[in-house]
Amino acid sequence: MKKVDRRKRIKAHIKRKGENCDFEITESFALYWWHRLNDIIFDGALTPPVRFEIRNFRDCGGWCKPYKWNNLNERRVTIGLLREYWDRKTFLIVLAHEMVHQWEWEVKADWSAKVEHGTNFFSWKNKLKYRTGLPLDRHVDL
């Protein structure tokens, strides 16, 4: 299947099941969607996270941080996600958001104060919207 067709399928899935709230966030569920988004957004450039930390957080919907700060040769990340999201579309928005941070660390090879939500981060805004129909913003409304 061509990449264009895979992108159309993701957009159709979000349209069809985006409001669906009867799903459970597990590591395998997160990894399944991580692979799909890596393929259609980042052309497979990212390495799977070392792990997903799935639990309830007090003040955020998700996070991405380097697995080992001092290991610049092997740039890997851990991604944190909530156990529950309002709907599937919100889950995918948060996952894509954290994957953009992952791209900054792994591909752009930069993790500084600018990484938070700066120029490199927002350079993905139009690509993400075009390829998936998902928005990219500093914060996700939960």
PDB file of C-alpha atoms in Angstrom:
ATOM      1  CA  MET A   1       0.000   0.000   0.000  1.00  0.00           C
ATOM      2  CA  LYS A   2       1.328   3.423  -0.927  1.00  0.00           C
ATOM      3  CA  LYS A   3       2.113   5.997   1.736  1.00  0.00           C
ATOM      4  CA  VAL A   4      -0.616   8.306   0.398  1.00  0.00           C
ATOM      5  CA  ASP A   5      -3.163   5.512   0.851  1.00  0.00           C
ATOM      6  CA  ARG A   6      -1.934   4.828   4.395  1.00  0.00           C
ATOM      7  CA  ARG A   7      -2.317   8.524   5.225  1.00  0.00           C
ATOM      8  CA  LYS A   8      -5.858   8.504   3.850  1.00  0.00           C
ATOM      9  CA  ARG A   9      -6.679   5.447   5.956  1.00  0.00           C
ATOM     10  CA  ILE A  10      -5.439   7.159   9.140  1.00  0.00           C
ATOM     11  CA  LYS A  11      -7.490  10.279   8.359  1.00  0.00           C
ATOM     12  CA  ALA A  12     -10.551   8.118   7.671  1.00  0.00           C
ATOM     13  CA  HIS A  13      -9.998   6.188  10.897  1.00  0.00           C
ATOM     14  CA  ILE A  14      -9.821   9.412  12.909  1.00  0.00           C
ATOM     15  CA  LYS A  15     -13.002  10.640  11.241  1.00  0.00           C
ATOM     16  CA  ARG A  16     -14.774   7.339  11.850  1.00  0.00           C
ATOM     17  CA  LYS A  17     -13.486   6.454  15.335  1.00  0.00           C
ATOM     18  CA  GLY A  18     -12.062   9.736  16.627  1.00  0.00           C
ATOM     19  CA  GLU A  19     -14.969  10.219  19.020  1.00  0.00           C
ATOM     20  CA  ASN A  20     -14.730   6.620  20.224  1.00  0.00           C
ATOM     21  CA  CYS A  21     -14.021   6.488  23.948  1.00  0.00           C
ATOM     22  CA  ASP A  22     -14.297   2.748  24.613  1.00  0.00           C
ATOM     23  CA  PHE A  23     -10.640   1.778  24.427  1.00  0.00           C
ATOM     24  CA  GLU A  24      -7.868   1.084  26.896  1.00  0.00           C
ATOM     25  CA  ILE A  25      -4.400   2.589  26.750  1.00  0.00           C
ATOM     26  CA  THR A  26      -1.889  -0.236  27.016  1.00  0.00           C
ATOM     27  CA  GLU A  27       1.733  -0.374  25.978  1.00  0.00           C
ATOM     28  CA  SER A  28       0.854  -2.549  22.971  1.00  0.00           C
ATOM     29  CA  PHE A  29      -1.961  -0.170  21.927  1.00  0.00           C
ATOM     30  CA  ALA A  30       0.386   2.817  22.216  1.00  0.00           C
ATOM     31  CA  LEU A  31       3.141   1.011  20.307  1.00  0.00           C
ATOM     32  CA  TYR A  32       0.703   0.013  17.537  1.00  0.00           C
ATOM     33  CA  TRP A  33      -0.276   3.656  16.987  1.00  0.00           C
ATOM     34  CA  TRP A  34       3.307   4.846  17.457  1.00  0.00           C
ATOM     35  CA  HIS A  35       4.355   2.657  14.480  1.00  0.00           C
ATOM     36  CA  ARG A  36       1.468   3.928  12.324  1.00  0.00           C
ATOM     37  CA  LEU A  37       2.254   7.591  13.070  1.00  0.00           C
ATOM     38  CA  ASN A  38       6.006   7.073  12.657  1.00  0.00           C
ATOM     39  CA  ASP A  39       5.353   5.688   9.191  1.00  0.00           C
ATOM     40  CA  ILE A  40       3.002   8.372   7.895  1.00  0.00           C
ATOM     41  CA  ILE A  41       4.380  11.445   9.675  1.00  0.00           C
ATOM     42  CA  PHE A  42       8.112  10.830  10.071  1.00  0.00           C
ATOM     43  CA  ASP A  43       8.665   8.358   7.192  1.00  0.00           C
ATOM     44  CA  GLY A  44       9.931   5.753   9.667  1.00  0.00           C
ATOM     45  CA  ALA A  45      12.802   7.929  10.926  1.00  0.00           C
ATOM     46  CA  LEU A  46      12.175   7.357  14.655  1.00  0.00           C
ATOM     47  CA  THR A  47      13.344   4.471  16.828  1.00  0.00           C
ATOM     48  CA  PRO A  48      10.678   2.845  19.016  1.00  0.00           C
ATOM     49  CA  PRO A  49      10.702   4.252  22.553  1.00  0.00           C
ATOM     50  CA  VAL A  50      12.526   2.272  25.203  1.00  0.00           C
ATOM     51  CA  ARG A  51       9.170   2.079  26.947  1.00  0.00           C
ATOM     52  CA  PHE A  52       5.838   3.764  27.421  1.00  0.00           C
ATOM     53  CA  GLU A  53       4.978   4.863  30.936  1.00  0.00           C
ATOM     54  CA  ILE A  54       1.203   4.638  31.155  1.00  0.00           C
ATOM     55  CA  ARG A  55      -0.305   6.077  34.304  1.00  0.00           C
ATOM     56  CA  ASN A  56      -2.160   9.096  35.599  1.00  0.00           C
ATOM     57  CA  PHE A  57      -0.211  12.353  35.740  1.00  0.00           C
ATOM     58  CA  ARG A  58      -1.203  15.376  37.754  1.00  0.00           C
ATOM     59  CA  ASP A  59      -0.550  18.227  35.399  1.00  0.00           C
ATOM     60  CA  CYS A  60       0.020  16.948  31.874  1.00  0.00           C
ATOM     61  CA  GLY A  61      -1.468  14.703  29.231  1.00  0.00           C
ATOM     62  CA  GLY A  62       1.846  13.145  28.259  1.00  0.00           C
ATOM     63  CA  TRP A  63       5.582  13.682  28.039  1.00  0.00           C
ATOM     64  CA  CYS A  64       8.667  12.585  26.154  1.00  0.00           C
ATOM     65  CA  LYS A  65      12.093  12.553  27.729  1.00  0.00           C
ATOM     66  CA  PRO A  66      15.485  11.148  26.813  1.00  0.00           C
ATOM     67  CA  TYR A  67      16.035   7.667  28.181  1.00  0.00           C
ATOM     68  CA  LYS A  68      19.577   8.531  29.237  1.00  0.00           C
ATOM     69  CA  TRP A  69      20.537  12.193  29.197  1.00  0.00           C
ATOM     70  CA  ASN A  70      24.257  11.552  28.908  1.00  0.00           C
ATOM     71  CA  ASN A  71      24.087   8.959  26.124  1.00  0.00           C
ATOM     72  CA  LEU A  72      24.411  11.058  22.972  1.00  0.00           C
ATOM     73  CA  ASN A  73      25.408   8.084  20.792  1.00  0.00           C
ATOM     74  CA  GLU A  74      22.168   6.195  21.326  1.00  0.00           C
ATOM     75  CA  ARG A  75      19.366   8.743  21.408  1.00  0.00           C
ATOM     76  CA  ARG A  76      16.344   6.888  22.771  1.00  0.00           C
ATOM     77  CA  VAL A  77      13.285   8.150  24.623  1.00  0.00           C
ATOM     78  CA  THR A  78      10.618   7.163  27.101  1.00  0.00           C
ATOM     79  CA  ILE A  79       7.100   8.400  26.383  1.00  0.00           C
ATOM     80  CA  GLY A  80       4.557   8.943  29.142  1.00  0.00           C
ATOM     81  CA  LEU A  81       0.831   8.704  28.396  1.00  0.00           C
ATOM     82  CA  LEU A  82      -2.303   8.869  30.500  1.00  0.00           C
ATOM     83  CA  ARG A  83      -4.291   5.713  31.201  1.00  0.00           C
ATOM     84  CA  GLU A  84      -7.419   7.319  29.793  1.00  0.00           C
ATOM     85  CA  TYR A  85      -8.163  10.025  27.268  1.00  0.00           C
ATOM     86  CA  TRP A  86     -11.486  11.595  26.440  1.00  0.00           C
ATOM     87  CA  ASP A  87     -11.476   9.961  23.017  1.00  0.00           C
ATOM     88  CA  ARG A  88      -9.194   8.273  20.494  1.00  0.00           C
ATOM     89  CA  LYS A  89      -8.490  11.489  18.600  1.00  0.00           C
ATOM     90  CA  THR A  90      -7.164  13.163  21.770  1.00  0.00           C
ATOM     91  CA  PHE A  91      -4.932  10.142  22.403  1.00  0.00           C
ATOM     92  CA  LEU A  92      -3.514  10.393  18.863  1.00  0.00           C
ATOM     93  CA  ILE A  93      -2.986  14.159  19.190  1.00  0.00           C
ATOM     94  CA  VAL A  94      -1.008  13.653  22.418  1.00  0.00           C
ATOM     95  CA  LEU A  95       1.009  10.760  20.972  1.00  0.00           C
ATOM     96  CA  ALA A  96       1.879  12.726  17.812  1.00  0.00           C
ATOM     97  CA  HIS A  97       2.835  15.738  19.967  1.00  0.00           C
ATOM     98  CA  GLU A  98       5.245  13.611  22.018  1.00  0.00           C
ATOM     99  CA  MET A  99       6.636  12.013  18.867  1.00  0.00           C
ATOM    100  CA  VAL A 100       7.563  15.466  17.544  1.00  0.00           C
ATOM    101  CA  HIS A 101       9.601  15.932  20.737  1.00  0.00           C
ATOM    102  CA  GLN A 102      11.130  12.507  20.088  1.00  0.00           C
ATOM    103  CA  TRP A 103      12.096  13.636  16.582  1.00  0.00           C
ATOM    104  CA  GLU A 104      13.813  16.696  18.055  1.00  0.00           C
ATOM    105  CA  TRP A 105      15.930  14.485  20.304  1.00  0.00           C
ATOM    106  CA  GLU A 106      16.693  11.625  17.916  1.00  0.00           C
ATOM    107  CA  VAL A 107      16.888  13.248  14.494  1.00  0.00           C
ATOM    108  CA  LYS A 108      17.578  16.915  15.144  1.00  0.00           C
ATOM    109  CA  ALA A 109      19.946  15.826  17.944  1.00  0.00           C
ATOM    110  CA  ASP A 110      19.030  18.736  20.172  1.00  0.00           C
ATOM    111  CA  TRP A 111      17.555  18.805  23.634  1.00  0.00           C
ATOM    112  CA  SER A 112      17.876  22.272  24.996  1.00  0.00           C
ATOM    113  CA  ALA A 113      15.554  24.938  26.318  1.00  0.00           C
ATOM    114  CA  LYS A 114      14.511  25.551  22.698  1.00  0.00           C
ATOM    115  CA  VAL A 115      13.254  21.987  22.359  1.00  0.00           C
ATOM    116  CA  GLU A 116      10.232  22.501  24.568  1.00  0.00           C
ATOM    117  CA  HIS A 117       7.939  24.112  21.993  1.00  0.00           C
ATOM    118  CA  GLY A 118      10.164  26.152  19.733  1.00  0.00           C
ATOM    119  CA  THR A 119      10.901  26.528  16.048  1.00  0.00           C
ATOM    120  CA  ASN A 120      11.834  22.888  15.413  1.00  0.00           C
ATOM    121  CA  PHE A 121       8.694  21.701  17.172  1.00  0.00           C
ATOM    122  CA  PHE A 122       6.335  23.954  15.231  1.00  0.00           C
ATOM    123  CA  SER A 123       8.044  23.147  11.923  1.00  0.00           C
ATOM    124  CA  TRP A 124       5.887  19.975  12.061  1.00  0.00           C
ATOM    125  CA  LYS A 125       2.561  21.777  12.443  1.00  0.00           C
ATOM    126  CA  ASN A 126       1.621  21.895   8.743  1.00  0.00           C
ATOM    127  CA  LYS A 127       3.080  18.448   7.986  1.00  0.00           C
ATOM    128  CA  LEU A 128       1.099  16.876  10.810  1.00  0.00           C
ATOM    129  CA  LYS A 129      -2.120  18.572   9.716  1.00  0.00           C
ATOM    130  CA  TYR A 130      -1.607  17.579   6.065  1.00  0.00           C
ATOM    131  CA  ARG A 131      -0.533  13.981   6.734  1.00  0.00           C
ATOM    132  CA  THR A 132      -3.019  13.091   9.493  1.00  0.00           C
ATOM    133  CA  GLY A 133      -5.511  15.902   9.941  1.00  0.00           C
ATOM    134  CA  LEU A 134      -4.319  16.237  13.560  1.00  0.00           C
ATOM    135  CA  PRO A 135      -3.435  19.633  15.058  1.00  0.00           C
ATOM    136  CA  LEU A 136      -0.116  20.407  16.730  1.00  0.00           C
ATOM    137  CA  ASP A 137      -0.102  22.910  19.542  1.00  0.00           C
ATOM    138  CA  ARG A 138       1.800  23.737  22.703  1.00  0.00           C
ATOM    139  CA  HIS A 139      -0.900  22.218  24.917  1.00  0.00           C
ATOM    140  CA  VAL A 140      -3.584  19.624  24.289  1.00  0.00           C
ATOM    141  CA  ASP A 141      -7.009  20.274  25.768  1.00  0.00           C
ATOM    142  CA  LEU A 142      -7.881  17.260  27.850  1.00  0.00           C
TER     143      LEU A 142
END
